[in-house]
CSV table of C-alpha atoms in Angstrom, one decimal:
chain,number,residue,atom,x,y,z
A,147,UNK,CA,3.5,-172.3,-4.5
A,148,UNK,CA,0.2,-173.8,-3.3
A,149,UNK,CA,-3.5,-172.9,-6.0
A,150,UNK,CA,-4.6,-170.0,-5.6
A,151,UNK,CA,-1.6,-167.9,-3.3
A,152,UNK,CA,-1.5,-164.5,-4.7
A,153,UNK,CA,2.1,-163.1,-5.7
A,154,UNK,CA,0.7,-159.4,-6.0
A,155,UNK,CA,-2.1,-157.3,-5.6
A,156,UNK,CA,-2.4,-154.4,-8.7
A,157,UNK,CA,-3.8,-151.7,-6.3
A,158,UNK,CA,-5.3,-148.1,-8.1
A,159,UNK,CA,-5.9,-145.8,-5.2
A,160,UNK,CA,-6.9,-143.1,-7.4
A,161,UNK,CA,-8.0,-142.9,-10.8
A,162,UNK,CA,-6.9,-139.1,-11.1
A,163,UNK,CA,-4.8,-137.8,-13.1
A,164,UNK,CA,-2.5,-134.9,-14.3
A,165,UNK,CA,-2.0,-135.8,-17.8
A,166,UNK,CA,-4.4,-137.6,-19.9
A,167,UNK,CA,-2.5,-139.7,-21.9
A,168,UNK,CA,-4.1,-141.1,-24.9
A,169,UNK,CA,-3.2,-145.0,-24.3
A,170,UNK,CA,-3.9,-145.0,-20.8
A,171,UNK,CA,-6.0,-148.1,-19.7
A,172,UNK,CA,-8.1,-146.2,-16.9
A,173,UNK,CA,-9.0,-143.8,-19.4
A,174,UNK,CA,-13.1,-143.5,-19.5
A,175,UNK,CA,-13.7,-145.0,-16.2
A,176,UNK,CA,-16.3,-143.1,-14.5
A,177,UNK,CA,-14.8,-140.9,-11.4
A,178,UNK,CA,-14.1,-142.6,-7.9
A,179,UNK,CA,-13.3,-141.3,-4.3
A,180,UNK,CA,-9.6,-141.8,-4.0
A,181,UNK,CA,-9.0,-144.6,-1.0
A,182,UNK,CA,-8.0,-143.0,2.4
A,183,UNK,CA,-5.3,-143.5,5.0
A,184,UNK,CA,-7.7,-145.6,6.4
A,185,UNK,CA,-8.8,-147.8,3.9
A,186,UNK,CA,-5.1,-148.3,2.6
A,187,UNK,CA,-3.9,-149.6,5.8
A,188,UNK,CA,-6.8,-151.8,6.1
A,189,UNK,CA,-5.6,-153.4,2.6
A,190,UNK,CA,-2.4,-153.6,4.0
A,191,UNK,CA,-3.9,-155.9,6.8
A,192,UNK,CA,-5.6,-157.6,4.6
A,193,UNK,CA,-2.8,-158.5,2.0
A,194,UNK,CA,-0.5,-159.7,5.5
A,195,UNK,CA,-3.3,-161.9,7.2
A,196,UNK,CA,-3.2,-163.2,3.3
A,197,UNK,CA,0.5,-163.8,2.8
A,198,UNK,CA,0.4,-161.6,-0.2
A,199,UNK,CA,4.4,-160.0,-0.6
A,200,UNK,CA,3.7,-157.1,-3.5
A,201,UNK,CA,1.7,-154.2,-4.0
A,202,UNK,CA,1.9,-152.6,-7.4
A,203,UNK,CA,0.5,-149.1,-6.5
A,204,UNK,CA,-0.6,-147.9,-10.0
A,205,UNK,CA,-3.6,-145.4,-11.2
A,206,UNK,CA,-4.5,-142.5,-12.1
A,207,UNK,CA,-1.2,-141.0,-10.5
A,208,UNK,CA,-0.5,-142.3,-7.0
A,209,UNK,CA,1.5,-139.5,-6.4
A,210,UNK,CA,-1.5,-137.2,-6.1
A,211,UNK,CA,-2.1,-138.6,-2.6
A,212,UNK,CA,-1.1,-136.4,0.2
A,213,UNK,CA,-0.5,-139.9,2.6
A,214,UNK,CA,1.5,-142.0,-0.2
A,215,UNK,CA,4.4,-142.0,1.7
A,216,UNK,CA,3.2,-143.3,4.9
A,217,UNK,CA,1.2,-145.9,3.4
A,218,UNK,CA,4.6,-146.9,1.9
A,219,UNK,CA,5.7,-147.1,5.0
A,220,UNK,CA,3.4,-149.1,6.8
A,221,UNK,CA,3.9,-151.6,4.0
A,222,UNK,CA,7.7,-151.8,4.1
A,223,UNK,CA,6.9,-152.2,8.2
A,224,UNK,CA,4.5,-154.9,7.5
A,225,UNK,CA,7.5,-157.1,5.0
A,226,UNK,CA,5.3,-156.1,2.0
A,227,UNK,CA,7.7,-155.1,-1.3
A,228,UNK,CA,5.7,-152.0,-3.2
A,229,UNK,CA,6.2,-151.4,-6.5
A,230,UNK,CA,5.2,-147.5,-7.7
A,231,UNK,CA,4.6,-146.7,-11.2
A,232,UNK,CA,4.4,-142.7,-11.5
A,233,UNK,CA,4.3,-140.2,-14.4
A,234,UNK,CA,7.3,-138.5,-12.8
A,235,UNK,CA,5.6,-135.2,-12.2
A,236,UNK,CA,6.0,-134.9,-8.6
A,237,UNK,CA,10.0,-135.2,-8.5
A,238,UNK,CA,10.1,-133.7,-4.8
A,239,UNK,CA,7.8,-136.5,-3.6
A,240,UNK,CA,9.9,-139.0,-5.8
A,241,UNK,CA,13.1,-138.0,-4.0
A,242,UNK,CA,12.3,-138.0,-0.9
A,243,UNK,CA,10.4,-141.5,-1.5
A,244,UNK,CA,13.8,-142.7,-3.1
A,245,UNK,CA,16.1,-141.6,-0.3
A,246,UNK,CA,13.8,-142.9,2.6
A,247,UNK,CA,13.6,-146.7,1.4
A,248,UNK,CA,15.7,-149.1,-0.2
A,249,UNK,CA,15.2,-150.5,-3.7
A,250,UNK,CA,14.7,-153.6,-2.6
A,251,UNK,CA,11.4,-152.4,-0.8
A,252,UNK,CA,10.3,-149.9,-2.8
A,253,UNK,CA,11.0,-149.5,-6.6
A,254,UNK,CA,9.6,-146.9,-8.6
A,255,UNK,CA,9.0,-147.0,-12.1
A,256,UNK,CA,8.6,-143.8,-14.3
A,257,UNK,CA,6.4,-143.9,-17.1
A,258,UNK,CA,8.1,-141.8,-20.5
A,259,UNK,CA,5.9,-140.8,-23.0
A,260,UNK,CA,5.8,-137.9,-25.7
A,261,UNK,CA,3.4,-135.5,-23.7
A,262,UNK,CA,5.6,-135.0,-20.4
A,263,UNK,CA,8.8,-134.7,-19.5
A,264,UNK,CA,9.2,-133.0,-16.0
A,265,UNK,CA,12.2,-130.4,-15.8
A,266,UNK,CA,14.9,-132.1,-13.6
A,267,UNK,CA,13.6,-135.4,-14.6
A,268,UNK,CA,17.1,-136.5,-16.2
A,269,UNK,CA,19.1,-135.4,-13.1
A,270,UNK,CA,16.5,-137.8,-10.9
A,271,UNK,CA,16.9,-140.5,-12.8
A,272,UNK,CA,21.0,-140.0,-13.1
A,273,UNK,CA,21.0,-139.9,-9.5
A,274,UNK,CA,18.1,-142.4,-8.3
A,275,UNK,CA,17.5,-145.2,-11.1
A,276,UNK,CA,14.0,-146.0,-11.0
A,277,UNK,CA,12.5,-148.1,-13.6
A,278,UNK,CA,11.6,-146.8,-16.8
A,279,UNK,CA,8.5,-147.8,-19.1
A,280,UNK,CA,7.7,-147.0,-22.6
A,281,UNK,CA,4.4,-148.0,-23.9
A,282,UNK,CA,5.1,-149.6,-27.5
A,283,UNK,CA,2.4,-148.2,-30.2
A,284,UNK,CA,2.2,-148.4,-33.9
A,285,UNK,CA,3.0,-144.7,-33.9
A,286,UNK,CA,5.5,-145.2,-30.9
A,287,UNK,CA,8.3,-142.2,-30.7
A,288,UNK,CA,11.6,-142.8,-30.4
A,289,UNK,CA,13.0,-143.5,-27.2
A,290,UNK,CA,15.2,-141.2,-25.0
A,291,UNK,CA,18.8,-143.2,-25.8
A,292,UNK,CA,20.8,-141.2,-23.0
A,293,UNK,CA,18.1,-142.7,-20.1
A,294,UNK,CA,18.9,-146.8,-22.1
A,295,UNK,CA,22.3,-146.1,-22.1
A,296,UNK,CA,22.7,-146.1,-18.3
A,297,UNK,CA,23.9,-148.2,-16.3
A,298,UNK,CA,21.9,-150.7,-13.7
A,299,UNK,CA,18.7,-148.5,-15.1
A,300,UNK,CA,16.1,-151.2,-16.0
A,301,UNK,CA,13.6,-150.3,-19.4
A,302,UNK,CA,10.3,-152.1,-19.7
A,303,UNK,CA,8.8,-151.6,-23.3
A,304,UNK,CA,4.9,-152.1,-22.8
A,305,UNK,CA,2.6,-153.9,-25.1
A,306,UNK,CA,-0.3,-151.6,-25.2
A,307,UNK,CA,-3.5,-152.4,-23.9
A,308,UNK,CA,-6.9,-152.2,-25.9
A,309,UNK,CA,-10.3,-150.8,-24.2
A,310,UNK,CA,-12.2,-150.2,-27.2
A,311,UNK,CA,-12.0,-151.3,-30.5
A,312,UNK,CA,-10.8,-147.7,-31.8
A,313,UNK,CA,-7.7,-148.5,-30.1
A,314,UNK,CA,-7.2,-151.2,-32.5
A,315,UNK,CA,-6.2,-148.6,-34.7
A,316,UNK,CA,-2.8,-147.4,-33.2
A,317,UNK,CA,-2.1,-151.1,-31.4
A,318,UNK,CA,0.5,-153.5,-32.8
A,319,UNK,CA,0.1,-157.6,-33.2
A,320,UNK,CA,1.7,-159.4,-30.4
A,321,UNK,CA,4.4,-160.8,-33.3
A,322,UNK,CA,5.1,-156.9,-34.3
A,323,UNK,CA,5.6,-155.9,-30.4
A,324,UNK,CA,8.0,-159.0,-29.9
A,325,UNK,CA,10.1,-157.9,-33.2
A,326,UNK,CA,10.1,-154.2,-31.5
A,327,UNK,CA,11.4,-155.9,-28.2
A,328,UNK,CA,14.3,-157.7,-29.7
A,329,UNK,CA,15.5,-154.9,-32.2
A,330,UNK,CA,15.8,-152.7,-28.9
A,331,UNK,CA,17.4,-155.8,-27.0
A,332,UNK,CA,20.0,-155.9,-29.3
A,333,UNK,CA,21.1,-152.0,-28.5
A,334,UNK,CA,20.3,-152.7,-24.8
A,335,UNK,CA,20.6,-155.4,-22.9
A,336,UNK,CA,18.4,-153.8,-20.4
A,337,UNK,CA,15.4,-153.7,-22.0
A,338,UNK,CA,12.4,-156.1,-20.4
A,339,UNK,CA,8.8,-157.0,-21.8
A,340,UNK,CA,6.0,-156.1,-20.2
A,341,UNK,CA,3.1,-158.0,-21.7
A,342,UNK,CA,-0.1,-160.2,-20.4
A,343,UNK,CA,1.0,-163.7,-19.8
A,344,UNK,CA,-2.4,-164.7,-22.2
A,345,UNK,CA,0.5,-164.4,-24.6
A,346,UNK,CA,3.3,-166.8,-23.6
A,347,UNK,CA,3.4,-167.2,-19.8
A,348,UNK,CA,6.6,-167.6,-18.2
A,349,UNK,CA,6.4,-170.7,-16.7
A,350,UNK,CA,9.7,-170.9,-15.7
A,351,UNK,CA,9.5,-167.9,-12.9
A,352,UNK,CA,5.3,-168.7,-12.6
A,353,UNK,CA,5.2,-172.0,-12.8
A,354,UNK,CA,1.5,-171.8,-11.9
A,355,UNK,CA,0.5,-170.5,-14.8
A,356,UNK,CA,1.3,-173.3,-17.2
A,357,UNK,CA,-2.4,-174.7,-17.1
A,358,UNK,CA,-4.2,-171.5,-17.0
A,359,UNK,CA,-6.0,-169.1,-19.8
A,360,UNK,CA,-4.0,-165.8,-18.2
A,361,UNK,CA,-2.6,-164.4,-14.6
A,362,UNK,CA,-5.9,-163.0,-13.0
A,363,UNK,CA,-6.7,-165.0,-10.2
A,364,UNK,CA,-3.8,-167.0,-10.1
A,365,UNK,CA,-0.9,-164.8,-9.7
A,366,UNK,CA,-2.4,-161.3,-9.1
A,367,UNK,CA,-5.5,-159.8,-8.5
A,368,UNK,CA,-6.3,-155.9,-8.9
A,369,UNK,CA,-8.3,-153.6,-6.5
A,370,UNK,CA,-9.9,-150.1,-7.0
A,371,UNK,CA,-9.6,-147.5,-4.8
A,372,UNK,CA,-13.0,-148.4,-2.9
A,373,UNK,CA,-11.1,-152.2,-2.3
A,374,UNK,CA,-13.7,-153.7,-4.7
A,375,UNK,CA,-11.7,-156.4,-6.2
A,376,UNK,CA,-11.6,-157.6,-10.2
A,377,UNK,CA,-9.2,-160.1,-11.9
A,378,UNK,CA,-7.7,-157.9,-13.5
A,379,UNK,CA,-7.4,-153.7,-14.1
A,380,UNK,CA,-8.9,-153.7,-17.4
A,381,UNK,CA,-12.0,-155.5,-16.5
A,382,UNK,CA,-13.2,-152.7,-13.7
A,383,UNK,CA,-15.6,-151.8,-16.2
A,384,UNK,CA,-17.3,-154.6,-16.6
A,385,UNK,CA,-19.2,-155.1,-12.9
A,386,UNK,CA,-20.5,-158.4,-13.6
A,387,UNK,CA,-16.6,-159.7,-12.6
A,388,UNK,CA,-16.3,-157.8,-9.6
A,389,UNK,CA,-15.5,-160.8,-6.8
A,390,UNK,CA,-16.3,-158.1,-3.6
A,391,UNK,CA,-14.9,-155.5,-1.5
A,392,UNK,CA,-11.8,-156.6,0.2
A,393,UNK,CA,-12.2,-154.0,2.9
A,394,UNK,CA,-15.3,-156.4,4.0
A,395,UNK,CA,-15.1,-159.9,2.5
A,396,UNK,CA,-12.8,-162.4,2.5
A,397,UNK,CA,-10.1,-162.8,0.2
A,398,UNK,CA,-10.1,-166.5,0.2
A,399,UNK,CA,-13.4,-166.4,-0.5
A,400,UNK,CA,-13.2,-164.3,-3.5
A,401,UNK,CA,-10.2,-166.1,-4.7
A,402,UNK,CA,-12.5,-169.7,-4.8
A,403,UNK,CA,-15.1,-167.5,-7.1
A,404,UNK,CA,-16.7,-169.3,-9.9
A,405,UNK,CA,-16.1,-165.8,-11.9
A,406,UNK,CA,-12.5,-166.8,-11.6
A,407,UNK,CA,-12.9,-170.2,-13.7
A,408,UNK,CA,-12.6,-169.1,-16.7
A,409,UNK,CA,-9.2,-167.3,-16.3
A,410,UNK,CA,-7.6,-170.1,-14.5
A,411,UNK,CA,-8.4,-172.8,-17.3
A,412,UNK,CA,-6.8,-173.0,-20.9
A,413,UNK,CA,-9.0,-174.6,-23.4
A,414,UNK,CA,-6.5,-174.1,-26.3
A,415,UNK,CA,-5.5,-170.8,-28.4
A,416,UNK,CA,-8.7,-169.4,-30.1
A,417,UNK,CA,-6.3,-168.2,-32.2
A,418,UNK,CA,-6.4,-169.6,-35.7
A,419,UNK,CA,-3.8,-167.2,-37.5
A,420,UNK,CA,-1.7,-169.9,-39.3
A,421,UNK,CA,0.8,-167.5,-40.2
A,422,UNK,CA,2.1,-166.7,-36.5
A,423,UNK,CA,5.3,-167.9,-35.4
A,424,UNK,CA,4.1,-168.1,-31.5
A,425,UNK,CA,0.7,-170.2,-33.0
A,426,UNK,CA,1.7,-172.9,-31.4
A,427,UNK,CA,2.6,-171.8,-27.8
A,428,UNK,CA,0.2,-168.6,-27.2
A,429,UNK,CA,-2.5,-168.8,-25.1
A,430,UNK,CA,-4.7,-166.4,-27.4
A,431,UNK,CA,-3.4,-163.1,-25.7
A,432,UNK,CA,-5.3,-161.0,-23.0
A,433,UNK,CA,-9.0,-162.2,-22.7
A,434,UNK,CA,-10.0,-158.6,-21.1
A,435,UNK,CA,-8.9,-156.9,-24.5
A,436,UNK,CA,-10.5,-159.6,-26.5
A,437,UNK,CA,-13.8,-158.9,-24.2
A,438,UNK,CA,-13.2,-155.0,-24.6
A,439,UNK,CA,-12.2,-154.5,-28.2
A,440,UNK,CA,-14.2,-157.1,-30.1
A,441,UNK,CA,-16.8,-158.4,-27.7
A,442,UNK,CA,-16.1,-161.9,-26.7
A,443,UNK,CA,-13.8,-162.4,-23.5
A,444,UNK,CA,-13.2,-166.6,-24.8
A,445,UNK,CA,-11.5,-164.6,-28.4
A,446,UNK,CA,-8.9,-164.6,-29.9
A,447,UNK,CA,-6.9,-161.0,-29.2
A,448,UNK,CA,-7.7,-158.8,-31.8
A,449,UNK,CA,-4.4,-157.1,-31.5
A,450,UNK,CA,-3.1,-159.8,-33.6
A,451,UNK,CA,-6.0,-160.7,-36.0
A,452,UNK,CA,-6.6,-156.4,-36.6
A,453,UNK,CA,-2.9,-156.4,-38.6
């Protein structure tokens, strides 16, 4: 893959909500039109003329959008694979979303979590299996077996993200989340990581990331839902990272930003935590949440060094 080619764009085209979930990484952000028809289909342009293949359509909850579906469908149209993560609220949407495209252009991915469970949820996932995520906290509940336990259903157990250090209080260390991830692996086979490449980068599947500090700016990029573009989600806080608007710039030219530097460079783990078994290979973990939760984005992630 030549520098610099995107794999996926991490698009939020609303940060509203129907829960309010009390790990959810958007949480605080100050409020922000929802992207139109319009302005959707122009990102659509934008990621072909780019050659980008994926669009992770996160939020907020997409599903609040009256258009979603037709923007879905321009995608698929335009050869772009979309990936929809959802609370599962909106089950009629969800169905009809499922039955109109394939898997292999469109898979959705159902978040599960102790505040909401919509009624006919089990029966949609029975019939359809979309993806299910957990997020993994110290306080973490236990996990619906009968949804593991089925067949070709993919899990995704998700190390939590910090925005502030009072998270730090009901995070885990990145060791801790692994030791979670393997003691469900053994159960079921099925069950995937989902965790910020700042970690241990898989450099088999991305080889492009094997000389840089984490993904943003290599692999993906993520756009709010006026198209102004960041490195990466948890940084949309923090405008002083913002590379432009990619309703009216040039992605190229935002991927050859100098704000990019830093996250496409590895210096060596800031880490110092002689006691860790992944010392030796980690990158230092997720330099947002190190910039977030203790201050300094070139830290080590205090995830790990809070245990």
């Amino acid at each position: 893959m030549p520098p610099h080619r995107l794999r996926y764009l991490q698009f939020f085209p609303t940060f509203r909500c129907n829960q309010k979930c009390g790990f959810c990484f958007n949480r605080g952000l100050a409020a922000t039109e929802d992207c139109d028809a319009e302005r959707f289909t122009r990102l659509l342009d934008a990621m072909s003329d780019c050659g980008i293949p994926e669009l992770d359509i996160l939020g907020g909850e997409p599903t609040l959008l009256s258009h979603l579906s037709e923007r879905i469908a321009r995608a698929v149209s335009q050869d772009i694979k979309v990936n929809i993560s959802t609370n599962g609220s909106n089950l009629p949407l969800l169905k009809s979303l499922a039955g109109r495209f394939p898997r292999e252009r469109l898979r959705i991915g159902i978040s599960l979590n102790e505040h909401f469970v919509a009624d006919g949820l089990a029966a949609f996932i029975n019939e359809y299996r979309p993806i299910l995520k957990a997020v993994c906290t110290r306080t973490m509940p236990d996990l619906p077996e009968q949804y593991l336990e089925l067949l070709h259903t993919e899990f995704y157990l998700i190390f939590t993200d910090s925005v502030r250090k009072d998270d730090l209080s009901y995070t885990i260390s990145y060791p801790e989340y692994r030791r979670r991830l393997a003691a469900l692996k053994q159960r079921h086979p099925n069950v995937r990581e989902v965790v910020c490449s700042g970690f241990l980068p898989d450099v088999g599947l991305y080889p492009e990331l094997a000389g840089v500090r984490c993904p943003a700016g290599t692999t993906k990029l993520s756009v709010m839902p006026d198209g102004s573009v960041y490195p990466c989600y948890l940084l949309f806080r923090n405008p002083e990272f913002r590379l432009g608007n990619i309703l009216s710039a040039s992605l190229s030219s935002m991927l050859n930003s100098p704000k990019l530097d830093f996250f496409r460079t590895f210096r060596g783990n800031p880490c110092r935590k002689s006691s860790c078994e992944f010392l030796s290979r980690c990158r230092g973990g997720c330099p947002a949440v190190s910039l977030l939760a203790a201050g300094d984005i070139a830290a080590a992630d205090p995830r790990c060094l809070s245990q």
